[in-house]
Amino acid sequence: MTSSSGAARKNLSKIACNRLQKELVEWQVNPPTGFKHKVTDNLQRWVVEVIGAPGTLYANETYQLQVDFPENYPMEAPQVIFLHPAPLHPHIYSNGHICLDILYDSWSPAMTVSSICISILSMLSSSTTKQRPEDNDRYVKNCRNGRSPKETRWWFHDDKV
Amino acid sequence: MDLVPSVKEKLNYFRIKELKDVLTQLHLSKQGKKQDLVDRILSVLSDEQVSKMWAKKNAGGKEQVAKLVDDTYRKMKISGATDLASKGQGASDSSSVKVKGEIDDSFQPETKIRCLCGSRLETGDLVKCDDRRCQVWQHISCVIIPEKPAEGIPPVPDKFYCELCRLNRADPFWVAVAHPLLPVKLTTTSNPTDGTNPVQSVERTFQLTRADKDLVSKPEVDVEAWCMLLNDKVPFRMQWPQYTDLQVNGVPVRATNRPGSQLLGANGRDDGPIITPYTKDGINKISLTGCDARIFCLGVRIVRRRNMQQILNLIPKESDGERFEDALARVCRCVGGGNTDGDADSDSDLEVVSDTFSVNLRCPMSGSRMKIAGRFNPCIHMGCFDLEVFVEMNQRSRKWQCPICLKNYALENIIIDPYFNRITSMMLNCGEEITEVEVKPDGSWRVKTKSESERQELGSLAQWHLPDGSPCVSADGDFKRVDTLKQVKQEGVSDSPTGLKLGIRKNRNGVWEVSKPEGTNTSSGNKLKGVFGNPEQVVIPMSSSATGSGRDGDDPSVNQGGGGNIDYSAATGIEIDSLCLNNVDLAYEYTAHDTSAQAGGTEVIVLSDSEEDNDLLVSPPIAYRNNQNDATDGYSVQPPVIVDSYTEDHNLVGGNSCLGLFPNDDDFGMSSLWSMPSGSQAGPGFQLFGSDADVSDALVHLQHGPVNCSSSLNGYALAPDTALGSGSILHDSSAGRLDADLNGGLVDNPLAFGGDDPSLQIFLPTRPADSSIQNELRDQANVANGVCTEEDWISLSLGGGAGGSNGDASTQNGLNSRHQIPTRDVGTNTLDDTASLLLGMNDVRTDRPSRQRSDSPFSFPRQRRSVRPRLYLSIDSDSE
């Protein structure tokens, strides 16, 4: 189940652990451009620094992504949110929640942290305006008690940005 | 560690009470399902952290745990708590017996009609469950639910499964033993007018007999309540309504962990709560209330837990799941089709010429190399996953979803991929870091290595293997590392009718001979020096089809002029039998490069019109040039290097090495196209020159001229079976067939190379009619064969040109050779864009052929060459 906060989370399964270790090694060997993994000893929560791609609205801006892995990753998608401050983007809420289908319904176990990162960067890069989603206030209010974005029923409507 | 099995067996007999006793004494938590308790005890015995933890507190360690279990077991038996002792054998045995046919037993005999409405009458239209064993009939109006209430009854889906069959597929780890409460629909009790969801509910009783209770007392058996959305888009899962309130005998039971208002996403799975503790002998009451507009059904079943091994046993054995040929065909299609690589960009203009594809054998779930390659049978992609990891993960996630294409399936769709499993099982002993293999479009493969040392470590696995896993006849060491790129450029073709025929061959002494056309093909005995053609015909042996387009000038898309057809039959080494140039002025220049010094004895022929082209290549160790009339026409032939792939062909019966000479008249519209006929896929790696109608004429012509094609294939250099035959033909080509193909087949699509191979490769090498090795021309060079004939064959492959010719046969076809011949200087400009044809086999070793477009040796210098059509022929000699 998708518990909302890290504290109550169950430990990673063995498979998840192995898989994450492999991903980490792979990341170290071949990190996606524009991303930096901030080293911690917590395999279950990664913090990744994102640098806006040059030539886009977010050039030279740095944001932080927090990736939390569920117990049975990769069968279940990790929870990915932007730490404060979240970039201004039509699909990113001010509480850091990201409306991106691969993080929810379209997640596939074949994806990896680095493929997620690339998707997010591409989402940022293709944005033409820096603005919050229209329903930002309502949504953020709804999520006040630390709800996970994975409990949101997302509606993915825009394939352009 | 033999403690574990014996303890496990005893634990299977324990009731919750005994389990809790043991856990109490171990100071461990007593929370959770029965299975959790068992697992917890077992984990103490295993080597994991728990045991360390516990061992700290309690010095006794595992032995003590085992003793504890033993004592408890004995106590239990003495007290006669259950009759389990009499059942003697392990739980797994008994369960496997009962598992069979449990569904049939429960309802099928009773009635053919079982419906949610409870009626067994044949009222209204019926629909039958597609499960082979179930085949129950249900009322369409009861079970087929439209997406929105307004829509009427939708058509019956292709595959209809009743709720029980859907349930069985939802989580194969729980198998139904009995159904105390068959599914019933929830009914709407209040229909609010304010637009909120209606409240629906159902309340039923179900009976647990004494026998049921006994059954349930076993550790692996439980009573489960389940609920399912009738028209769920994910058919095989449970789903509870929003704001579910479930009560059993008045006791609330938590059905799901999600918040009441949250809907179940496409990737979510609900669980069936175990209600065993709340049930009693006799009549039990269950009620469910929800607040949801959709239609659900509720049921109660007695389920038995299966373990991993039992699930794995349900998956058909490798030999039973899919025929190897089917798997191979899929791989060939995926590899040859060019679009398999998800990450390969599909810029058709830059279609890369690649000879091999890297396939990563990592399981997408675990990230490690697969041990047993599993897949869902209906999937069209060739990606696999590690079977055991997948099953284990699904034990928790219950998704049964293909990780590659995300389609939802069920356990019954899983099979073992016979093709990849063969590879992964052969690689079982390889290092963990080795995860990639290279696969040729014909399905042959080898383990991909990054360094020489790695290669040596791997030994034979780094060599090419046939699809069935047997090693290809190994090429000798000379072939290793020879990466040659051949470039052929045709500078101009004179339009004079008189043909110039040029044959070059290396005789046994190693001397290159150039023979001029005798004007008759008959002369070509064993070694046709490449002149086939009537005098008036122009034979162009090496013309690249690509050049044709250039000449046309007006039709850029026509890239590959048939006008120049080059046939090289390469023998391992060395002979170019005949090169016919039809240019009066010898417009062609052939430069041979031998890129690799290591080639040793092997020789490479590179045809190119200028040195610059060659720059890309390693400079040839040996330069061999014949300049005929003009300086511009150069013929430099280097000792040909044999590409392994070609080598197989070498054993021609005829011993004739034939260079493909196509007499080109102006009249012929030979458009030798490098078309990629779709049909060719069957043929592993061959590409045929597509011929269009014009071609056929030409061919016909050719046949006349050259006389007999049969054994030697002489006249047609290209014609040689391999090239000509469609890929499939190659496969099974027997001598007889070849002939037929040559003669008849040529007409059809003689020149076309099977498009299977994304990189257009033209193998000119004639294939020996009788060659026993049919399938894989491309694979390994059969050194022995090639060598034995003194003549050497050079096969040239034509890489897909920049023109993106690969996919698109049609554009390529259609070229008329006529145009080509006449002009040397006519509109070559097109070449720049499209016409340049890369003939080349890629270096087999290139790691990512697809990526190399920009910087690869196959890119042509375009600047000043634009004027002339170019053809690059490369020979890939990387034979290993």
PDB file of N, CA, C and O in Angstrom, chain A residues 71-93:
ATOM      1  N   GLU A  71       7.965  -0.803  -0.943  1.00  0.00           N
ATOM      2  CA  GLU A  71       8.507  -2.093  -0.549  1.00  0.00           C
ATOM      3  C   GLU A  71       8.684  -3.049  -1.731  1.00  0.00           C
ATOM      4  O   GLU A  71       9.696  -3.722  -1.845  1.00  0.00           O
ATOM      5  N   ASN A  72       7.716  -3.056  -2.601  1.00  0.00           N
ATOM      6  CA  ASN A  72       7.872  -4.015  -3.698  1.00  0.00           C
ATOM      7  C   ASN A  72       8.188  -3.328  -5.024  1.00  0.00           C
ATOM      8  O   ASN A  72       7.713  -3.727  -6.069  1.00  0.00           O
ATOM      9  N   TYR A  73       8.989  -2.322  -4.935  1.00  0.00           N
ATOM     10  CA  TYR A  73       9.589  -1.782  -6.149  1.00  0.00           C
ATOM     11  C   TYR A  73      10.320  -2.929  -6.825  1.00  0.00           C
ATOM     12  O   TYR A  73      10.907  -3.746  -6.113  1.00  0.00           O
ATOM     13  N   PRO A  74      10.364  -3.023  -8.132  1.00  0.00           N
ATOM     14  CA  PRO A  74       9.806  -2.100  -9.123  1.00  0.00           C
ATOM     15  C   PRO A  74       8.400  -2.453  -9.588  1.00  0.00           C
ATOM     16  O   PRO A  74       7.964  -1.929 -10.598  1.00  0.00           O
ATOM     17  N   MET A  75       7.733  -3.340  -8.900  1.00  0.00           N
ATOM     18  CA  MET A  75       6.378  -3.636  -9.347  1.00  0.00           C
ATOM     19  C   MET A  75       5.499  -2.413  -9.125  1.00  0.00           C
ATOM     20  O   MET A  75       4.529  -2.199  -9.826  1.00  0.00           O
ATOM     21  N   GLU A  76       5.838  -1.667  -8.121  1.00  0.00           N
ATOM     22  CA  GLU A  76       5.060  -0.481  -7.843  1.00  0.00           C
ATOM     23  C   GLU A  76       5.934   0.732  -8.116  1.00  0.00           C
ATOM     24  O   GLU A  76       7.143   0.707  -7.863  1.00  0.00           O
ATOM     25  N   ALA A  77       5.323   1.772  -8.602  1.00  0.00           N
ATOM     26  CA  ALA A  77       6.102   2.954  -8.962  1.00  0.00           C
ATOM     27  C   ALA A  77       6.661   3.628  -7.710  1.00  0.00           C
ATOM     28  O   ALA A  77       6.042   3.588  -6.657  1.00  0.00           O
ATOM     29  N   PRO A  78       7.817   4.208  -7.848  1.00  0.00           N
ATOM     30  CA  PRO A  78       8.309   5.012  -6.736  1.00  0.00           C
ATOM     31  C   PRO A  78       7.475   6.280  -6.632  1.00  0.00           C
ATOM     32  O   PRO A  78       6.823   6.685  -7.589  1.00  0.00           O
ATOM     33  N   GLN A  79       7.523   6.882  -5.456  1.00  0.00           N
ATOM     34  CA  GLN A  79       6.837   8.165  -5.314  1.00  0.00           C
ATOM     35  C   GLN A  79       7.850   9.261  -5.598  1.00  0.00           C
ATOM     36  O   GLN A  79       8.896   9.330  -4.952  1.00  0.00           O
ATOM     37  N   VAL A  80       7.580  10.060  -6.570  1.00  0.00           N
ATOM     38  CA  VAL A  80       8.538  11.084  -6.976  1.00  0.00           C
ATOM     39  C   VAL A  80       7.909  12.454  -6.782  1.00  0.00           C
ATOM     40  O   VAL A  80       6.855  12.746  -7.348  1.00  0.00           O
ATOM     41  N   ILE A  81       8.540  13.270  -5.985  1.00  0.00           N
ATOM     42  CA  ILE A  81       8.054  14.643  -5.829  1.00  0.00           C
ATOM     43  C   ILE A  81       9.230  15.608  -5.843  1.00  0.00           C
ATOM     44  O   ILE A  81      10.381  15.209  -5.613  1.00  0.00           O
ATOM     45  N   PHE A  82       8.941  16.838  -6.151  1.00  0.00           N
ATOM     46  CA  PHE A  82       9.958  17.877  -6.050  1.00  0.00           C
ATOM     47  C   PHE A  82       9.989  18.376  -4.618  1.00  0.00           C
ATOM     48  O   PHE A  82       8.947  18.617  -3.993  1.00  0.00           O
ATOM     49  N   LEU A  83      11.175  18.525  -4.100  1.00  0.00           N
ATOM     50  CA  LEU A  83      11.295  19.148  -2.784  1.00  0.00           C
ATOM     51  C   LEU A  83      11.129  20.649  -2.968  1.00  0.00           C
ATOM     52  O   LEU A  83      11.337  21.190  -4.056  1.00  0.00           O
ATOM     53  N   HIS A  84      10.812  21.299  -1.901  1.00  0.00           N
ATOM     54  CA  HIS A  84      10.588  22.736  -1.978  1.00  0.00           C
ATOM     55  C   HIS A  84      11.896  23.445  -2.333  1.00  0.00           C
ATOM     56  O   HIS A  84      12.929  23.109  -1.790  1.00  0.00           O
ATOM     57  N   PRO A  85      11.934  24.391  -3.211  1.00  0.00           N
ATOM     58  CA  PRO A  85      10.806  24.884  -3.989  1.00  0.00           C
ATOM     59  C   PRO A  85      10.647  24.087  -5.276  1.00  0.00           C
ATOM     60  O   PRO A  85      11.627  23.760  -5.928  1.00  0.00           O
ATOM     61  N   ALA A  86       9.435  23.800  -5.621  1.00  0.00           N
ATOM     62  CA  ALA A  86       9.184  23.062  -6.852  1.00  0.00           C
ATOM     63  C   ALA A  86       9.197  24.028  -8.030  1.00  0.00           C
ATOM     64  O   ALA A  86       8.815  25.185  -7.881  1.00  0.00           O
ATOM     65  N   PRO A  87       9.661  23.560  -9.169  1.00  0.00           N
ATOM     66  CA  PRO A  87       9.685  24.448 -10.330  1.00  0.00           C
ATOM     67  C   PRO A  87       8.271  24.870 -10.735  1.00  0.00           C
ATOM     68  O   PRO A  87       7.309  24.138 -10.512  1.00  0.00           O
ATOM     69  N   LEU A  88       8.190  26.039 -11.290  1.00  0.00           N
ATOM     70  CA  LEU A  88       6.906  26.523 -11.798  1.00  0.00           C
ATOM     71  C   LEU A  88       6.649  25.843 -13.127  1.00  0.00           C
ATOM     72  O   LEU A  88       7.383  26.037 -14.084  1.00  0.00           O
ATOM     73  N   HIS A  89       5.631  25.074 -13.166  1.00  0.00           N
ATOM     74  CA  HIS A  89       5.369  24.291 -14.380  1.00  0.00           C
ATOM     75  C   HIS A  89       3.898  23.925 -14.380  1.00  0.00           C
ATOM     76  O   HIS A  89       3.327  23.650 -13.321  1.00  0.00           O
ATOM     77  N   PRO A  90       3.283  23.920 -15.530  1.00  0.00           N
ATOM     78  CA  PRO A  90       1.849  23.652 -15.572  1.00  0.00           C
ATOM     79  C   PRO A  90       1.449  22.280 -15.040  1.00  0.00           C
ATOM     80  O   PRO A  90       0.264  22.038 -14.819  1.00  0.00           O
ATOM     81  N   HIS A  91       2.410  21.385 -14.872  1.00  0.00           N
ATOM     82  CA  HIS A  91       2.046  20.070 -14.349  1.00  0.00           C
ATOM     83  C   HIS A  91       2.697  19.765 -13.013  1.00  0.00           C
ATOM     84  O   HIS A  91       2.717  18.618 -12.583  1.00  0.00           O
ATOM     85  N   ILE A  92       3.257  20.780 -12.420  1.00  0.00           N
ATOM     86  CA  ILE A  92       3.884  20.539 -11.126  1.00  0.00           C
ATOM     87  C   ILE A  92       3.222  21.432 -10.093  1.00  0.00           C
ATOM     88  O   ILE A  92       3.183  22.659 -10.240  1.00  0.00           O
ATOM     89  N   TYR A  93       2.695  20.812  -9.082  1.00  0.00           N
ATOM     90  CA  TYR A  93       1.982  21.565  -8.053  1.00  0.00           C
ATOM     91  C   TYR A  93       2.981  22.155  -7.076  1.00  0.00           C
ATOM     92  O   TYR A  93       4.111  21.691  -6.958  1.00  0.00           O
TER      93      TYR A  93
END
